[in-house]
mmCIF file of C-alpha atoms in Angstrom:
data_model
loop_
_atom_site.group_PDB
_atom_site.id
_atom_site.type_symbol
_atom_site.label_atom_id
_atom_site.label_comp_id
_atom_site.label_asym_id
_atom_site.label_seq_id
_atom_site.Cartn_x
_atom_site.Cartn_y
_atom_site.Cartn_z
ATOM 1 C CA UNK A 274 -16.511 43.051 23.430
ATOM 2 C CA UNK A 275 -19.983 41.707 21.461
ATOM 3 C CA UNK A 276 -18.663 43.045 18.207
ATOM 4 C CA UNK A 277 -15.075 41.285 18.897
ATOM 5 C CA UNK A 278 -17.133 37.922 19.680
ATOM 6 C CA UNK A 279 -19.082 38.356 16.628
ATOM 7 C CA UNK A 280 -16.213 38.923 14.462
ATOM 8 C CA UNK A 281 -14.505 36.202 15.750
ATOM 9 C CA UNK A 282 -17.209 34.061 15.173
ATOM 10 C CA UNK A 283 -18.012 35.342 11.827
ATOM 11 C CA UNK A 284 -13.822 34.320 11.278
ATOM 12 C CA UNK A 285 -14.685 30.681 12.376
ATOM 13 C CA UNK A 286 -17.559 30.187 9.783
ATOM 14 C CA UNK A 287 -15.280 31.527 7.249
ATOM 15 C CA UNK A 288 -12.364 29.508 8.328
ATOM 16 C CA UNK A 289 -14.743 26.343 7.893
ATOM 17 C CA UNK A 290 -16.426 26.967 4.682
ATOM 18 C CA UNK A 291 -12.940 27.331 3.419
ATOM 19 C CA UNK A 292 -11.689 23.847 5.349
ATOM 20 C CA UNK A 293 -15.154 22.366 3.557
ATOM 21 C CA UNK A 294 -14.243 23.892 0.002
ATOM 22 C CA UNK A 295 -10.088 22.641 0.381
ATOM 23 C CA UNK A 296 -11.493 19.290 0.901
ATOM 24 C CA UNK A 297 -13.943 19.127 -1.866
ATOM 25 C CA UNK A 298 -11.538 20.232 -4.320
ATOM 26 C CA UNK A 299 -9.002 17.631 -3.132
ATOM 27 C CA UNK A 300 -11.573 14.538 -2.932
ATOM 28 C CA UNK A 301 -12.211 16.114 -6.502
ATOM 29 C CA UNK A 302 -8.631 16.200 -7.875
ATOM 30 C CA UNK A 303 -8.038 12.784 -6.130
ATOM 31 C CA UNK A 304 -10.357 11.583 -8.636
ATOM 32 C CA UNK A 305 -9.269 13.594 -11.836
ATOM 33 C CA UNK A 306 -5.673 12.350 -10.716
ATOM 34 C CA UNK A 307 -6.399 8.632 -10.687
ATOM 35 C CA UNK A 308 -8.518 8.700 -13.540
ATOM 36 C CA UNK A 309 -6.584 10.716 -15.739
ATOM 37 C CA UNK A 310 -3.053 11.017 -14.153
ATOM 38 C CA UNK A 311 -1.134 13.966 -13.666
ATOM 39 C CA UNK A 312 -0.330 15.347 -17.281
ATOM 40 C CA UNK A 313 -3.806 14.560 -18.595
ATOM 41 C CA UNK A 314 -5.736 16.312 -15.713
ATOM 42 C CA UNK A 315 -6.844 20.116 -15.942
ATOM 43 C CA UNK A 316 -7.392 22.418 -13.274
ATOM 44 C CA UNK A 317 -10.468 23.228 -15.181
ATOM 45 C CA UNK A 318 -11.723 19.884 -14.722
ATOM 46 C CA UNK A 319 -11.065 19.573 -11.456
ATOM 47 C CA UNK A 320 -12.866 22.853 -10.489
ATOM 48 C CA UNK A 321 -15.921 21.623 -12.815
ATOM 49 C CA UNK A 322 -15.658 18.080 -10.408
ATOM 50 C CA UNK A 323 -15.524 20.317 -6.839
ATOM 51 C CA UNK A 324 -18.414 22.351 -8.375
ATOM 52 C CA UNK A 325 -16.080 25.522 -7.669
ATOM 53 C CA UNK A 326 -14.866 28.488 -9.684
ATOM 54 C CA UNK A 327 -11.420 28.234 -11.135
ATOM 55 C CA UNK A 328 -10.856 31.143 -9.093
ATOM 56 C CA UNK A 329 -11.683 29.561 -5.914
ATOM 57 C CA UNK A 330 -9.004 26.299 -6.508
ATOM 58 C CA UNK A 331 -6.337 28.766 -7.472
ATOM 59 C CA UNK A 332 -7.096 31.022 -4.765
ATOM 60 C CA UNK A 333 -6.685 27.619 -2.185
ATOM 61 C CA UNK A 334 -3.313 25.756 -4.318
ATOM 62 C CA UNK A 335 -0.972 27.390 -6.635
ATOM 63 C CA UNK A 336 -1.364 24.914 -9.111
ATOM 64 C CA UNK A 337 -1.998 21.420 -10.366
ATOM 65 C CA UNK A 338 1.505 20.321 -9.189
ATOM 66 C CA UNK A 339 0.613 21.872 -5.242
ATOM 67 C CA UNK A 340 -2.715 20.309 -6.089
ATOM 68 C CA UNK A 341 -1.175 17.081 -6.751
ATOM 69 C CA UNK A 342 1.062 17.101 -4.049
ATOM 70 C CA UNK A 343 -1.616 17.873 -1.442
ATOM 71 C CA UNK A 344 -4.129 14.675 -2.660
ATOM 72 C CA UNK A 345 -0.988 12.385 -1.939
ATOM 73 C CA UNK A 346 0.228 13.926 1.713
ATOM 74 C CA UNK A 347 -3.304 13.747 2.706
ATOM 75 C CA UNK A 348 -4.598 10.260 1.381
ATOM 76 C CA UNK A 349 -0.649 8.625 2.602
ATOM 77 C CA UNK A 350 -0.845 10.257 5.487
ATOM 78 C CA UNK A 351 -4.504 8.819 6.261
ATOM 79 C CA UNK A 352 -3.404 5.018 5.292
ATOM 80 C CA UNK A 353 -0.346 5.695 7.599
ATOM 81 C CA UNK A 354 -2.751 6.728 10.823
ATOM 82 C CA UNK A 355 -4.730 4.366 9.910
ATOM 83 C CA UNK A 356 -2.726 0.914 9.920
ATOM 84 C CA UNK A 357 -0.595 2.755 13.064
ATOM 85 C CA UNK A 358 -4.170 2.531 14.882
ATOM 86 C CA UNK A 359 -4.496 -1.099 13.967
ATOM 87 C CA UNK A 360 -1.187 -2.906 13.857
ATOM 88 C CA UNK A 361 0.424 -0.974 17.275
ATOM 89 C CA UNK A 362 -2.734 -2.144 19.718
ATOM 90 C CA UNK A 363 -0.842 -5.623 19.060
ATOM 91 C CA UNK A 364 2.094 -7.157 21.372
ATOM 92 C CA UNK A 365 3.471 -9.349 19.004
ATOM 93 C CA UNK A 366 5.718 -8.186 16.654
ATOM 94 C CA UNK A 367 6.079 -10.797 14.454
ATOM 95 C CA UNK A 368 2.080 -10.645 14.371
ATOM 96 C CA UNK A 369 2.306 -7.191 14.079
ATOM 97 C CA UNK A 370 4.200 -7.074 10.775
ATOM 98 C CA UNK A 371 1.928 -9.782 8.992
ATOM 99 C CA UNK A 372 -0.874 -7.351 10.551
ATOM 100 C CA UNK A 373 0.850 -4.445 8.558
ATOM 101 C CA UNK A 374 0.644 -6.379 5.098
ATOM 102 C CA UNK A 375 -2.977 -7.131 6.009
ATOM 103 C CA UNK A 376 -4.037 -3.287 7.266
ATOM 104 C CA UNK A 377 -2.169 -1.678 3.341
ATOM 105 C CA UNK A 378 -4.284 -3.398 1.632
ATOM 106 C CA UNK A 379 -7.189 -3.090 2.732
ATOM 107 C CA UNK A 380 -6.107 0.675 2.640
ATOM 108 C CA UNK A 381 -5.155 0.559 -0.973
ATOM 109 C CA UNK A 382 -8.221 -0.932 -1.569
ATOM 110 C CA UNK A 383 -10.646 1.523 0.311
ATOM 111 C CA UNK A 384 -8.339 4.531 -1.104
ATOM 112 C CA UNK A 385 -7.585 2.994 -4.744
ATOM 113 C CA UNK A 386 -7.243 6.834 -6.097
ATOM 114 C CA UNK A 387 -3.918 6.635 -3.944
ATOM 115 C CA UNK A 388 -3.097 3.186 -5.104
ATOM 116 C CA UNK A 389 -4.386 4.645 -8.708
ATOM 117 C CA UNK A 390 -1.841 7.310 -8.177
ATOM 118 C CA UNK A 391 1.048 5.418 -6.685
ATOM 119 C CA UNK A 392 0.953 2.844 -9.263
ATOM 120 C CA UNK A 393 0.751 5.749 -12.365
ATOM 121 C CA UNK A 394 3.789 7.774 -10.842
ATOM 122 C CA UNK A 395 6.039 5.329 -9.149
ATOM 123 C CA UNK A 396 5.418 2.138 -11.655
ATOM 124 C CA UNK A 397 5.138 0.457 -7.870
ATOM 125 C CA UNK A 398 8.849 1.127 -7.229
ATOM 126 C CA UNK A 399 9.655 3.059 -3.849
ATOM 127 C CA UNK A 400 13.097 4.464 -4.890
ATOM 128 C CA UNK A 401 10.563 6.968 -6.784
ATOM 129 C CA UNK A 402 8.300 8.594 -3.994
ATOM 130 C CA UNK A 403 10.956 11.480 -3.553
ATOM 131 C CA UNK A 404 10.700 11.814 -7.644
ATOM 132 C CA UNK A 405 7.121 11.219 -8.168
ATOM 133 C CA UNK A 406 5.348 12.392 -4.689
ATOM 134 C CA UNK A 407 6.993 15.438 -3.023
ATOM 135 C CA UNK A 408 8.799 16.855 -0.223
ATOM 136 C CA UNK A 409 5.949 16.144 2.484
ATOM 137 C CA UNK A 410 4.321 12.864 1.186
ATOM 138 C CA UNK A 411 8.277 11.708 1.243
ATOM 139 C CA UNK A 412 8.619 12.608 4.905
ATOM 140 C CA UNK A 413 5.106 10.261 5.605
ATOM 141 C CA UNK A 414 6.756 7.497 3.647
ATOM 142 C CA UNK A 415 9.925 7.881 5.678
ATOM 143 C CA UNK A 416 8.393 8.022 9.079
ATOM 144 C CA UNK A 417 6.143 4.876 8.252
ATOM 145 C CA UNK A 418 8.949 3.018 7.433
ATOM 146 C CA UNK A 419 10.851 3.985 10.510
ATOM 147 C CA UNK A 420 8.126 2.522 12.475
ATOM 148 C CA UNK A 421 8.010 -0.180 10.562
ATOM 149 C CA UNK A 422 11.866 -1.348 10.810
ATOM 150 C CA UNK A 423 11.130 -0.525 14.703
ATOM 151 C CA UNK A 424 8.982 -3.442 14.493
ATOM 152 C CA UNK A 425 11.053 -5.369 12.534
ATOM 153 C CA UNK A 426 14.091 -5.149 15.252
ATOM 154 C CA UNK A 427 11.703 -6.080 17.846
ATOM 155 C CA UNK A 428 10.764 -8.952 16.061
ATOM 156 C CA UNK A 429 14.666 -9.692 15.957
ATOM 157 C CA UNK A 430 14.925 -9.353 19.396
ATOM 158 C CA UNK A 431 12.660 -11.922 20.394
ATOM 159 C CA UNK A 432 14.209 -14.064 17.886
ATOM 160 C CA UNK A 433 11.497 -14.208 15.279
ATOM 161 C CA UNK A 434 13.688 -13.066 12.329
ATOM 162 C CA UNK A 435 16.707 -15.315 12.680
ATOM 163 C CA UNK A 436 19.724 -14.217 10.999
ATOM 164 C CA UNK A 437 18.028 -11.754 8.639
ATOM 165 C CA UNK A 438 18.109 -8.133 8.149
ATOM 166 C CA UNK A 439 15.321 -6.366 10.486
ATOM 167 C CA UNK A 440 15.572 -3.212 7.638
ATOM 168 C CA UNK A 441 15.700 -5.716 4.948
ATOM 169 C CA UNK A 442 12.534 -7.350 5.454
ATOM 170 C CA UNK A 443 10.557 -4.187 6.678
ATOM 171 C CA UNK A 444 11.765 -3.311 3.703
ATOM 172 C CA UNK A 445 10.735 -6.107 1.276
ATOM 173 C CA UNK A 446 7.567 -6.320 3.148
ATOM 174 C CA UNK A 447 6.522 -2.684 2.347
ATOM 175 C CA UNK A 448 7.779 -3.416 -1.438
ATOM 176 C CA UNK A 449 6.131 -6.954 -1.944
ATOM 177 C CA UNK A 450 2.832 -5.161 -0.968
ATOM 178 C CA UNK A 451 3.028 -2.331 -3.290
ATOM 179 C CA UNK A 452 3.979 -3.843 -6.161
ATOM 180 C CA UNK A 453 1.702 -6.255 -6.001
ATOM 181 C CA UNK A 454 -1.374 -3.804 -5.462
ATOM 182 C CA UNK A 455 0.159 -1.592 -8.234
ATOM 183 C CA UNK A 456 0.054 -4.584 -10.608
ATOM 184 C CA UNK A 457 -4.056 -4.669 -9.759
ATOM 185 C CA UNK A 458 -3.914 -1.416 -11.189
ATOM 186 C CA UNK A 459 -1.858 -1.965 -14.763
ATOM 187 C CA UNK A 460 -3.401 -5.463 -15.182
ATOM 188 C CA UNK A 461 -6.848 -5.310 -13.117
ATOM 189 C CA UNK A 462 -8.228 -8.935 -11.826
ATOM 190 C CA UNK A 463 -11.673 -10.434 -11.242
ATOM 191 C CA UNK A 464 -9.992 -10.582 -7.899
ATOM 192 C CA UNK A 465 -10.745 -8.552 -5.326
ATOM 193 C CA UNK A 466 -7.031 -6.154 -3.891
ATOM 194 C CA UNK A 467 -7.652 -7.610 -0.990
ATOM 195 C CA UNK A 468 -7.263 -11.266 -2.029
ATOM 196 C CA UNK A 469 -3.306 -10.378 -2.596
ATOM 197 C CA UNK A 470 -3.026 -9.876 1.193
ATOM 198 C CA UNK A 471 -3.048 -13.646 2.042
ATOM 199 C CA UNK A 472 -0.582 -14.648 -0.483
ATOM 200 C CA UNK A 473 1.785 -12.163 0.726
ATOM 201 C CA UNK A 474 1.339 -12.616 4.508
ATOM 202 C CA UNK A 475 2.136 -16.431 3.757
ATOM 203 C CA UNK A 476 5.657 -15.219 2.096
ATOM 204 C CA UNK A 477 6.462 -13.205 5.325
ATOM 205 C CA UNK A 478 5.362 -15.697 7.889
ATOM 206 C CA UNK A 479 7.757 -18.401 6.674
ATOM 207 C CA UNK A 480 10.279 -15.822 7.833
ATOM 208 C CA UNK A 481 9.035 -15.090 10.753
ATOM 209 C CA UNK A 482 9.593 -18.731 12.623
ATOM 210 C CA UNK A 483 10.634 -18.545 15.607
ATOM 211 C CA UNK A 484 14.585 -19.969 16.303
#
């Protein structure tokens, strides 16, 4: 029984140096990937950046593309948890989807190798995640804007939308706020991302009077 504790525990050290390594390499090739973009980054480099063999990346990803793929689930999938956590603590819903536009950008801005990203793949156009993104950064996208058209037809319900579209605007709103951040990232400002948010929230609350 000692030796089976000891292996076991000798399984969960290994099992956490690897966790430690996978995440290094990807806060690495987040970086290579926004700096250089997909076809200009090299596995090489990216190993070099983790301070890893090549070995050790190829023995954790495939390739660049599975490399690729994995920086974008995990950094859409944090922005997603994250403006969940701040927008549904709210009752409102109207106030909850001018709280959305507020909470993605001050995501893009924290994570602007995702933005960086997003804006090099997609040209700030969401018809392209399933294109540009993959498979399981496509099924984040589509649950966050689930929620967010949830929100939208509450808002319709208590009358806060008027005669428009709930999809529609949850819609527009999640396209008015990335392509505007992606245009901070082809044409960068002496303004700060987060600047945008106001001038955006504005747009959206004029639609959001109450009947």
């Amino acid at each position: 029984m000692a030796t089976r504790r000891s292996h076991s525990r000798r399984d969960e050290r290994r099992e956490q140096e690897i966790e430690i390594r996978r995440r290094d390499i990807l806060a690495a090739a987040a970086g290579v990937f926004s700096e250089k973009g997909f076809q200009g980054a090299q596995v090489a480099e990216i190993a070099n950046a983790a301070e890893v063999s090549l070995n050790s990346v190829y023995g954790l990803f495939k390739g660049k593309e599975e490399l690729y793929e994995a920086v974008i689930h995990a950094a859409a999938a944090t922005v997603r948890d994250r403006v969940r956590a701040e927008v549904d603590a709210l009752a409102d819903p109207a106030e909850k989807l001018l709280a959305v536009i507020d909470a993605l950008f001050a995501c893009f801005d924290e994570h602007k190798h995702l933005l960086q990203i997003y804006a090099r793949t997609t040209h700030g156009l969401p018809w392209r995640v399933r294109q540009a993104l993959g498979d399981d950064s496509l099924e984040v996208f589509q649950s966050f804007t689930a929620w967010l058209v949830g929100i939208a037809n509450e808002a319709k319900r208590a009358g806060k939308l008027r005669n428009l579209d709930p999809e529609t605007v949850a819609l527009s709103l999640i396209g008015a706020v990335t392509t505007t951040a992606a245009r901070w990232v082809e044409a960068p400002r002496r303004e700060s991302l987060l600047d945008a948010a106001p001038r955006v929230r504005a747009l959206f609350a004029v639609l959001l009077t109450k009947d």
